[in-house]
PDB file of C-alpha atoms in Angstrom:
ATOM      1  CA  PHE A   1      23.052  18.746 -57.366  1.00  0.00           C
ATOM      2  CA  PHE A   2      22.646  18.950 -53.642  1.00  0.00           C
ATOM      3  CA  LEU A   3      21.078  16.057 -53.436  1.00  0.00           C
ATOM      4  CA  ILE A   4      22.773  13.776 -55.732  1.00  0.00           C
ATOM      5  CA  THR A   5      25.776  15.105 -53.754  1.00  0.00           C
ATOM      6  CA  LEU A   6      23.829  13.823 -50.533  1.00  0.00           C
ATOM      7  CA  LEU A   7      23.492  10.324 -52.240  1.00  0.00           C
ATOM      8  CA  ILE A   8      26.804   9.910 -53.489  1.00  0.00           C
ATOM      9  CA  LEU A   9      28.642  11.143 -49.861  1.00  0.00           C
ATOM     10  CA  PHE A  10      26.277   8.543 -48.432  1.00  0.00           C
ATOM     11  CA  ALA A  11      26.873   5.643 -50.444  1.00  0.00           C
ATOM     12  CA  ALA A  12      30.724   6.409 -49.902  1.00  0.00           C
ATOM     13  CA  ILE A  13      30.018   6.590 -46.204  1.00  0.00           C
ATOM     14  CA  TRP A  14      27.812   3.237 -46.387  1.00  0.00           C
ATOM     15  CA  PHE A  15      29.988   1.613 -48.680  1.00  0.00           C
ATOM     16  CA  GLY A  16      33.160   2.604 -46.287  1.00  0.00           C
ATOM     17  CA  PHE A  17      31.676   1.375 -43.576  1.00  0.00           C
ATOM     18  CA  TYR A  18      30.569  -2.259 -45.328  1.00  0.00           C
ATOM     19  CA  LEU A  19      34.128  -2.446 -46.115  1.00  0.00           C
ATOM     20  CA  ALA A  20      35.147  -1.738 -42.575  1.00  0.00           C
ATOM     21  CA  ARG A  21      33.045  -4.571 -41.366  1.00  0.00           C
ATOM     22  CA  GLY A  22      34.322  -6.969 -43.349  1.00  0.00           C
ATOM     23  CA  ILE A  23      37.608  -6.208 -42.156  1.00  0.00           C
ATOM     24  CA  THR A  24      37.123  -5.274 -38.349  1.00  0.00           C
ATOM     25  CA  VAL A  25      34.373  -8.524 -37.480  1.00  0.00           C
ATOM     26  CA  PRO A  26      36.712 -10.929 -38.869  1.00  0.00           C
ATOM     27  CA  ILE A  27      39.646  -9.705 -37.197  1.00  0.00           C
ATOM     28  CA  GLU A  28      37.761  -9.573 -33.799  1.00  0.00           C
ATOM     29  CA  GLU A  29      36.973 -13.488 -34.075  1.00  0.00           C
ATOM     30  CA  LEU A  30      40.619 -13.806 -35.188  1.00  0.00           C
ATOM     31  CA  ALA A  31      41.700 -12.152 -31.772  1.00  0.00           C
ATOM     32  CA  GLU A  32      38.835 -14.278 -29.955  1.00  0.00           C
ATOM     33  CA  GLY A  33      39.957 -17.220 -31.714  1.00  0.00           C
ATOM     34  CA  THR A  34      43.501 -16.518 -30.480  1.00  0.00           C
ATOM     35  CA  ARG A  35      43.142 -16.233 -26.598  1.00  0.00           C
ATOM     36  CA  ALA A  36      40.592 -19.610 -27.131  1.00  0.00           C
ATOM     37  CA  VAL A  37      43.899 -21.444 -28.763  1.00  0.00           C
ATOM     38  CA  SER A  38      45.937 -20.054 -25.847  1.00  0.00           C
ATOM     39  CA  GLU A  39      43.429 -20.908 -23.137  1.00  0.00           C
ATOM     40  CA  GLY A  40      43.514 -24.775 -24.994  1.00  0.00           C
ATOM     41  CA  ASP A  41      40.351 -24.850 -26.967  1.00  0.00           C
ATOM     42  CA  LEU A  42      41.366 -25.873 -29.546  1.00  0.00           C
ATOM     43  CA  ASP A  43      38.019 -26.309 -31.677  1.00  0.00           C
ATOM     44  CA  TYR A  44      37.633 -23.037 -32.076  1.00  0.00           C
ATOM     45  CA  ARG A  45      37.098 -22.124 -35.253  1.00  0.00           C
ATOM     46  CA  VAL A  46      36.441 -18.284 -37.396  1.00  0.00           C
ATOM     47  CA  ASP A  47      33.331 -18.079 -39.209  1.00  0.00           C
ATOM     48  CA  ALA A  48      33.009 -15.183 -40.425  1.00  0.00           C
ATOM     49  CA  GLU A  49      33.091 -14.106 -44.067  1.00  0.00           C
ATOM     50  CA  ALA A  50      35.939 -11.932 -45.553  1.00  0.00           C
ATOM     51  CA  ASP A  51      37.496 -11.591 -49.015  1.00  0.00           C
ATOM     52  CA  GLY A  52      41.154 -11.101 -50.026  1.00  0.00           C
ATOM     53  CA  GLU A  53      44.284 -11.357 -47.513  1.00  0.00           C
ATOM     54  CA  VAL A  54      41.969 -11.155 -44.628  1.00  0.00           C
ATOM     55  CA  GLY A  55      40.092 -14.386 -46.162  1.00  0.00           C
ATOM     56  CA  ILE A  56      43.551 -16.349 -46.241  1.00  0.00           C
ATOM     57  CA  LEU A  57      44.351 -14.990 -42.808  1.00  0.00           C
ATOM     58  CA  VAL A  58      40.885 -16.396 -41.801  1.00  0.00           C
ATOM     59  CA  ASP A  59      41.897 -19.997 -43.745  1.00  0.00           C
ATOM     60  CA  ALA A  60      44.893 -19.960 -42.578  1.00  0.00           C
ATOM     61  CA  PHE A  61      43.892 -19.635 -39.151  1.00  0.00           C
ATOM     62  CA  ASN A  62      41.393 -22.366 -38.882  1.00  0.00           C
ATOM     63  CA  ASN A  63      43.957 -24.720 -40.927  1.00  0.00           C
ATOM     64  CA  MET A  64      46.125 -23.811 -37.836  1.00  0.00           C
ATOM     65  CA  THR A  65      43.777 -25.062 -35.427  1.00  0.00           C
ATOM     66  CA  GLN A  66      42.864 -28.175 -37.099  1.00  0.00           C
ATOM     67  CA  GLU A  67      47.025 -28.729 -37.291  1.00  0.00           C
ATOM     68  CA  LEU A  68      46.909 -28.266 -33.357  1.00  0.00           C
ATOM     69  CA  LYS A  69      44.415 -30.606 -32.867  1.00  0.00           C
ATOM     70  CA  THR A  70      45.274 -33.067 -34.784  1.00  0.00           C
ATOM     71  CA  ASN A  71      48.972 -33.054 -33.281  1.00  0.00           C
ATOM     72  CA  LYS A  72      47.677 -32.687 -29.828  1.00  0.00           C
ATOM     73  CA  GLN A  73      45.439 -35.704 -30.474  1.00  0.00           C
ATOM     74  CA  LYS A  74      48.646 -37.965 -31.830  1.00  0.00           C
ATOM     75  CA  ILE A  75      50.819 -36.609 -29.016  1.00  0.00           C
ATOM     76  CA  GLU A  76      48.041 -38.114 -26.538  1.00  0.00           C
ATOM     77  CA  GLU A  77      47.862 -41.451 -27.969  1.00  0.00           C
ATOM     78  CA  ALA A  78      51.934 -41.469 -28.247  1.00  0.00           C
ATOM     79  CA  THR A  79      52.136 -40.728 -24.501  1.00  0.00           C
ATOM     80  CA  MET A  80      49.726 -43.572 -23.994  1.00  0.00           C
ATOM     81  CA  ASP A  81      51.918 -45.415 -25.759  1.00  0.00           C
ATOM     82  CA  LEU A  82      55.074 -44.360 -23.962  1.00  0.00           C
ATOM     83  CA  GLN A  83      52.977 -44.834 -20.249  1.00  0.00           C
ATOM     84  CA  ARG A  84      51.829 -48.282 -21.440  1.00  0.00           C
ATOM     85  CA  SER A  85      55.734 -49.421 -22.694  1.00  0.00           C
ATOM     86  CA  SER A  86      56.819 -47.890 -19.216  1.00  0.00           C
ATOM     87  CA  SER A  87      54.330 -49.611 -17.061  1.00  0.00           C
ATOM     88  CA  GLU A  88      55.416 -52.792 -18.961  1.00  0.00           C
ATOM     89  CA  ILE A  89      59.176 -52.297 -18.459  1.00  0.00           C
ATOM     90  CA  ASP A  90      58.549 -51.390 -15.390  1.00  0.00           C
ATOM     91  CA  ARG A  91      56.532 -54.936 -14.724  1.00  0.00           C
ATOM     92  CA  ARG A  92      59.129 -57.008 -16.553  1.00  0.00           C
ATOM     93  CA  ARG A  93      61.822 -55.532 -14.336  1.00  0.00           C
ATOM     94  CA  ARG A  94      60.296 -56.299 -11.202  1.00  0.00           C
ATOM     95  CA  TYR A  95      59.695 -59.595 -12.244  1.00  0.00           C
ATOM     96  CA  MET A  96      62.867 -60.493 -13.117  1.00  0.00           C
ATOM     97  CA  GLU A  97      64.581 -58.460  -9.839  1.00  0.00           C
ATOM     98  CA  ALA A  98      62.351 -60.909  -7.844  1.00  0.00           C
ATOM     99  CA  MET A  99      63.239 -64.082  -9.378  1.00  0.00           C
ATOM    100  CA  LEU A 100      66.982 -62.990  -9.275  1.00  0.00           C
ATOM    101  CA  GLU A 101      66.438 -62.469  -5.734  1.00  0.00           C
ATOM    102  CA  ASN A 102      64.698 -65.837  -5.145  1.00  0.00           C
ATOM    103  CA  ILE A 103      66.780 -68.004  -7.549  1.00  0.00           C
ATOM    104  CA  GLY A 104      69.764 -70.484  -5.253  1.00  0.00           C
ATOM    105  CA  ALA A 105      72.544 -69.390  -8.211  1.00  0.00           C
ATOM    106  CA  GLY A 106      74.462 -66.270  -8.496  1.00  0.00           C
ATOM    107  CA  VAL A 107      74.454 -63.478 -10.549  1.00  0.00           C
ATOM    108  CA  VAL A 108      76.228 -60.454 -11.460  1.00  0.00           C
ATOM    109  CA  SER A 109      75.869 -58.105 -13.849  1.00  0.00           C
ATOM    110  CA  ILE A 110      77.891 -56.078 -15.432  1.00  0.00           C
ATOM    111  CA  ASN A 111      77.417 -53.170 -18.125  1.00  0.00           C
ATOM    112  CA  ARG A 112      79.645 -52.433 -21.002  1.00  0.00           C
ATOM    113  CA  LYS A 113      81.823 -49.429 -18.682  1.00  0.00           C
ATOM    114  CA  GLY A 114      82.679 -52.425 -16.403  1.00  0.00           C
ATOM    115  CA  ARG A 115      80.339 -51.743 -13.551  1.00  0.00           C
ATOM    116  CA  VAL A 116      78.306 -53.871 -11.272  1.00  0.00           C
ATOM    117  CA  THR A 117      74.417 -53.133 -12.084  1.00  0.00           C
ATOM    118  CA  ILE A 118      72.784 -56.593 -10.805  1.00  0.00           C
ATOM    119  CA  LEU A 119      74.348 -58.652  -7.626  1.00  0.00           C
ATOM    120  CA  ASN A 120      71.483 -60.934  -6.341  1.00  0.00           C
ATOM    121  CA  LYS A 121      71.013 -61.964  -2.839  1.00  0.00           C
ATOM    122  CA  ALA A 122      72.761 -65.831  -3.618  1.00  0.00           C
ATOM    123  CA  ALA A 123      75.716 -63.539  -4.939  1.00  0.00           C
ATOM    124  CA  GLY A 124      75.968 -61.502  -1.776  1.00  0.00           C
ATOM    125  CA  GLU A 125      75.328 -64.389   0.446  1.00  0.00           C
ATOM    126  CA  LEU A 126      78.247 -66.557  -1.361  1.00  0.00           C
ATOM    127  CA  LEU A 127      81.030 -64.396  -2.149  1.00  0.00           C
ATOM    128  CA  ARG A 128      80.563 -62.123   1.094  1.00  0.00           C
ATOM    129  CA  ILE A 129      79.664 -58.845  -0.353  1.00  0.00           C
ATOM    130  CA  GLN A 130      76.785 -55.962   0.716  1.00  0.00           C
ATOM    131  CA  PRO A 131      74.612 -55.894  -2.803  1.00  0.00           C
ATOM    132  CA  ALA A 132      73.462 -52.896  -1.993  1.00  0.00           C
ATOM    133  CA  THR A 133      77.103 -51.014  -2.031  1.00  0.00           C
ATOM    134  CA  ALA A 134      78.443 -53.176  -5.367  1.00  0.00           C
ATOM    135  CA  PHE A 135      75.872 -51.400  -7.474  1.00  0.00           C
ATOM    136  CA  GLY A 136      77.412 -48.685  -9.873  1.00  0.00           C
ATOM    137  CA  LEU A 137      80.783 -49.727  -8.925  1.00  0.00           C
ATOM    138  CA  PRO A 138      83.885 -51.139 -11.283  1.00  0.00           C
ATOM    139  CA  PHE A 139      83.895 -55.210 -11.234  1.00  0.00           C
ATOM    140  CA  PRO A 140      87.574 -54.858  -9.867  1.00  0.00           C
ATOM    141  CA  ARG A 141      86.740 -52.585  -6.732  1.00  0.00           C
ATOM    142  CA  VAL A 142      83.375 -54.625  -5.969  1.00  0.00           C
ATOM    143  CA  PHE A 143      85.990 -58.340  -6.559  1.00  0.00           C
ATOM    144  CA  LYS A 144      89.203 -56.468  -4.584  1.00  0.00           C
ATOM    145  CA  ALA A 145      89.005 -59.068  -1.829  1.00  0.00           C
ATOM    146  CA  GLN A 146      91.825 -61.591  -2.092  1.00  0.00           C
ATOM    147  CA  HIS A 147      89.595 -64.211  -2.326  1.00  0.00           C
ATOM    148  CA  LEU A 148      87.631 -63.675  -5.176  1.00  0.00           C
ATOM    149  CA  ASP A 149      90.855 -63.480  -7.507  1.00  0.00           C
ATOM    150  CA  PRO A 150      89.425 -66.513  -9.513  1.00  0.00           C
ATOM    151  CA  PHE A 151      86.445 -64.157 -10.667  1.00  0.00           C
ATOM    152  CA  ARG A 152      88.941 -61.508 -11.768  1.00  0.00           C
ATOM    153  CA  ARG A 153      91.387 -64.398 -13.547  1.00  0.00           C
ATOM    154  CA  LEU A 154      87.936 -65.138 -15.776  1.00  0.00           C
ATOM    155  CA  MET A 155      87.121 -61.725 -16.753  1.00  0.00           C
ATOM    156  CA  ARG A 156      90.587 -61.153 -17.181  1.00  0.00           C
ATOM    157  CA  MET A 157      90.832 -64.924 -19.391  1.00  0.00           C
ATOM    158  CA  LEU A 158      87.161 -63.879 -21.315  1.00  0.00           C
ATOM    159  CA  GLY A 159      88.736 -60.079 -22.370  1.00  0.00           C
ATOM    160  CA  THR A 160      91.994 -61.520 -23.734  1.00  0.00           C
ATOM    161  CA  LYS A 161      91.201 -64.721 -25.324  1.00  0.00           C
ATOM    162  CA  ASN A 162      88.076 -63.163 -27.321  1.00  0.00           C
ATOM    163  CA  ARG A 163      85.385 -65.750 -26.078  1.00  0.00           C
ATOM    164  CA  LYS A 164      81.882 -64.921 -25.956  1.00  0.00           C
ATOM    165  CA  SER A 165      81.443 -67.565 -22.985  1.00  0.00           C
ATOM    166  CA  ILE A 166      83.392 -69.084 -20.342  1.00  0.00           C
ATOM    167  CA  SER A 167      82.773 -71.916 -17.598  1.00  0.00           C
ATOM    168  CA  GLU A 168      85.021 -72.939 -15.199  1.00  0.00           C
ATOM    169  CA  GLN A 169      85.302 -74.981 -11.700  1.00  0.00           C
ATOM    170  CA  VAL A 170      86.470 -72.481  -9.519  1.00  0.00           C
ATOM    171  CA  ASP A 171      87.590 -72.997  -5.708  1.00  0.00           C
ATOM    172  CA  VAL A 172      87.062 -69.590  -3.057  1.00  0.00           C
ATOM    173  CA  LEU A 173      88.296 -69.512   0.437  1.00  0.00           C
ATOM    174  CA  ILE A 174      85.729 -67.837   2.349  1.00  0.00           C
ATOM    175  CA  ASP A 175      85.892 -67.347   6.140  1.00  0.00           C
ATOM    176  CA  GLY A 176      88.098 -70.203   6.127  1.00  0.00           C
ATOM    177  CA  GLN A 177      85.849 -72.531   4.681  1.00  0.00           C
ATOM    178  CA  LEU A 178      86.777 -73.850   1.020  1.00  0.00           C
ATOM    179  CA  ILE A 179      83.827 -73.550  -1.683  1.00  0.00           C
ATOM    180  CA  THR A 180      84.004 -74.984  -4.599  1.00  0.00           C
ATOM    181  CA  LEU A 181      81.995 -72.863  -7.231  1.00  0.00           C
ATOM    182  CA  ARG A 182      80.818 -73.378 -10.856  1.00  0.00           C
ATOM    183  CA  ALA A 183      81.225 -70.248 -12.226  1.00  0.00           C
ATOM    184  CA  SER A 184      80.257 -68.901 -16.065  1.00  0.00           C
ATOM    185  CA  LEU A 185      81.033 -65.480 -17.634  1.00  0.00           C
ATOM    186  CA  THR A 186      78.826 -64.620 -21.040  1.00  0.00           C
ATOM    187  CA  LEU A 187      79.333 -61.720 -23.077  1.00  0.00           C
ATOM    188  CA  LEU A 188      76.308 -59.739 -23.556  1.00  0.00           C
ATOM    189  CA  GLU A 189      75.631 -58.289 -27.137  1.00  0.00           C
ATOM    190  CA  GLY A 190      72.228 -56.723 -28.592  1.00  0.00           C
ATOM    191  CA  ALA A 191      70.490 -57.674 -31.400  1.00  0.00           C
ATOM    192  CA  ASP A 192      72.525 -55.144 -33.627  1.00  0.00           C
ATOM    193  CA  GLY A 193      75.881 -57.008 -31.859  1.00  0.00           C
ATOM    194  CA  ASN A 194      76.773 -54.279 -29.842  1.00  0.00           C
ATOM    195  CA  HIS A 195      78.385 -55.077 -26.783  1.00  0.00           C
ATOM    196  CA  LEU A 196      76.202 -54.717 -23.614  1.00  0.00           C
ATOM    197  CA  GLY A 197      78.509 -55.703 -21.010  1.00  0.00           C
ATOM    198  CA  ALA A 198      78.609 -59.752 -19.042  1.00  0.00           C
ATOM    199  CA  VAL A 199      77.077 -61.532 -16.884  1.00  0.00           C
ATOM    200  CA  VAL A 200      78.124 -64.305 -14.259  1.00  0.00           C
ATOM    201  CA  VAL A 201      76.240 -66.916 -13.031  1.00  0.00           C
ATOM    202  CA  PHE A 202      77.796 -69.578 -10.488  1.00  0.00           C
ATOM    203  CA  ASP A 203      76.435 -72.446  -8.066  1.00  0.00           C
ATOM    204  CA  ASN A 204      77.563 -73.886  -5.007  1.00  0.00           C
ATOM    205  CA  LEU A 205      78.859 -77.157  -5.614  1.00  0.00           C
ATOM    206  CA  SER A 206      80.264 -78.084  -2.318  1.00  0.00           C
ATOM    207  CA  THR A 207      77.500 -79.487  -1.101  1.00  0.00           C
ATOM    208  CA  LEU A 208      77.017 -81.931  -4.897  1.00  0.00           C
ATOM    209  CA  ILE A 209      80.661 -82.857  -4.323  1.00  0.00           C
ATOM    210  CA  ARG A 210      80.520 -84.085  -0.825  1.00  0.00           C
TER     211      ARG A 210
END
């Protein structure tokens, strides 16, 4: 009986250690995996075999790290696409700014809130307006000078007659000199039909008229 008791006791202790090992080893690897994932290693996988709830926990951890890795790759790809799109938009913006600064026609762009967003070099020189000081200001404030009243009148006409564009020849007295301009105002609309603002384009016809 004593030998049988010792054998049973030894078997119970061994079985207890076996069960404990089946729980503690996966838990230790899960803890190590958690540290590795927190440091950015999303390739870490728990290889320990476990049954029951511990096995479910191991599988859930491996699935979580795989999903995290997949989502990280998608985010990196989306970030690269966004950077490429941003670079392309910035390149187009610089090209448009260079083009507007070098053309002879005056160009003034107004957003939907009525604030000036673009006033190129030619417009500033023709109308005696500093482009740097006009950016972001309301259109009536930028064109408040008395000699710019024809532009304010055209803008009012465009708003009251529900027209999308208007073109007219106007005479502007600048520094005691009468200048004849061909001014065209056009409403800007997006692809969905929403109002985006307006653009004013004008050319100096004085030389041509003479």
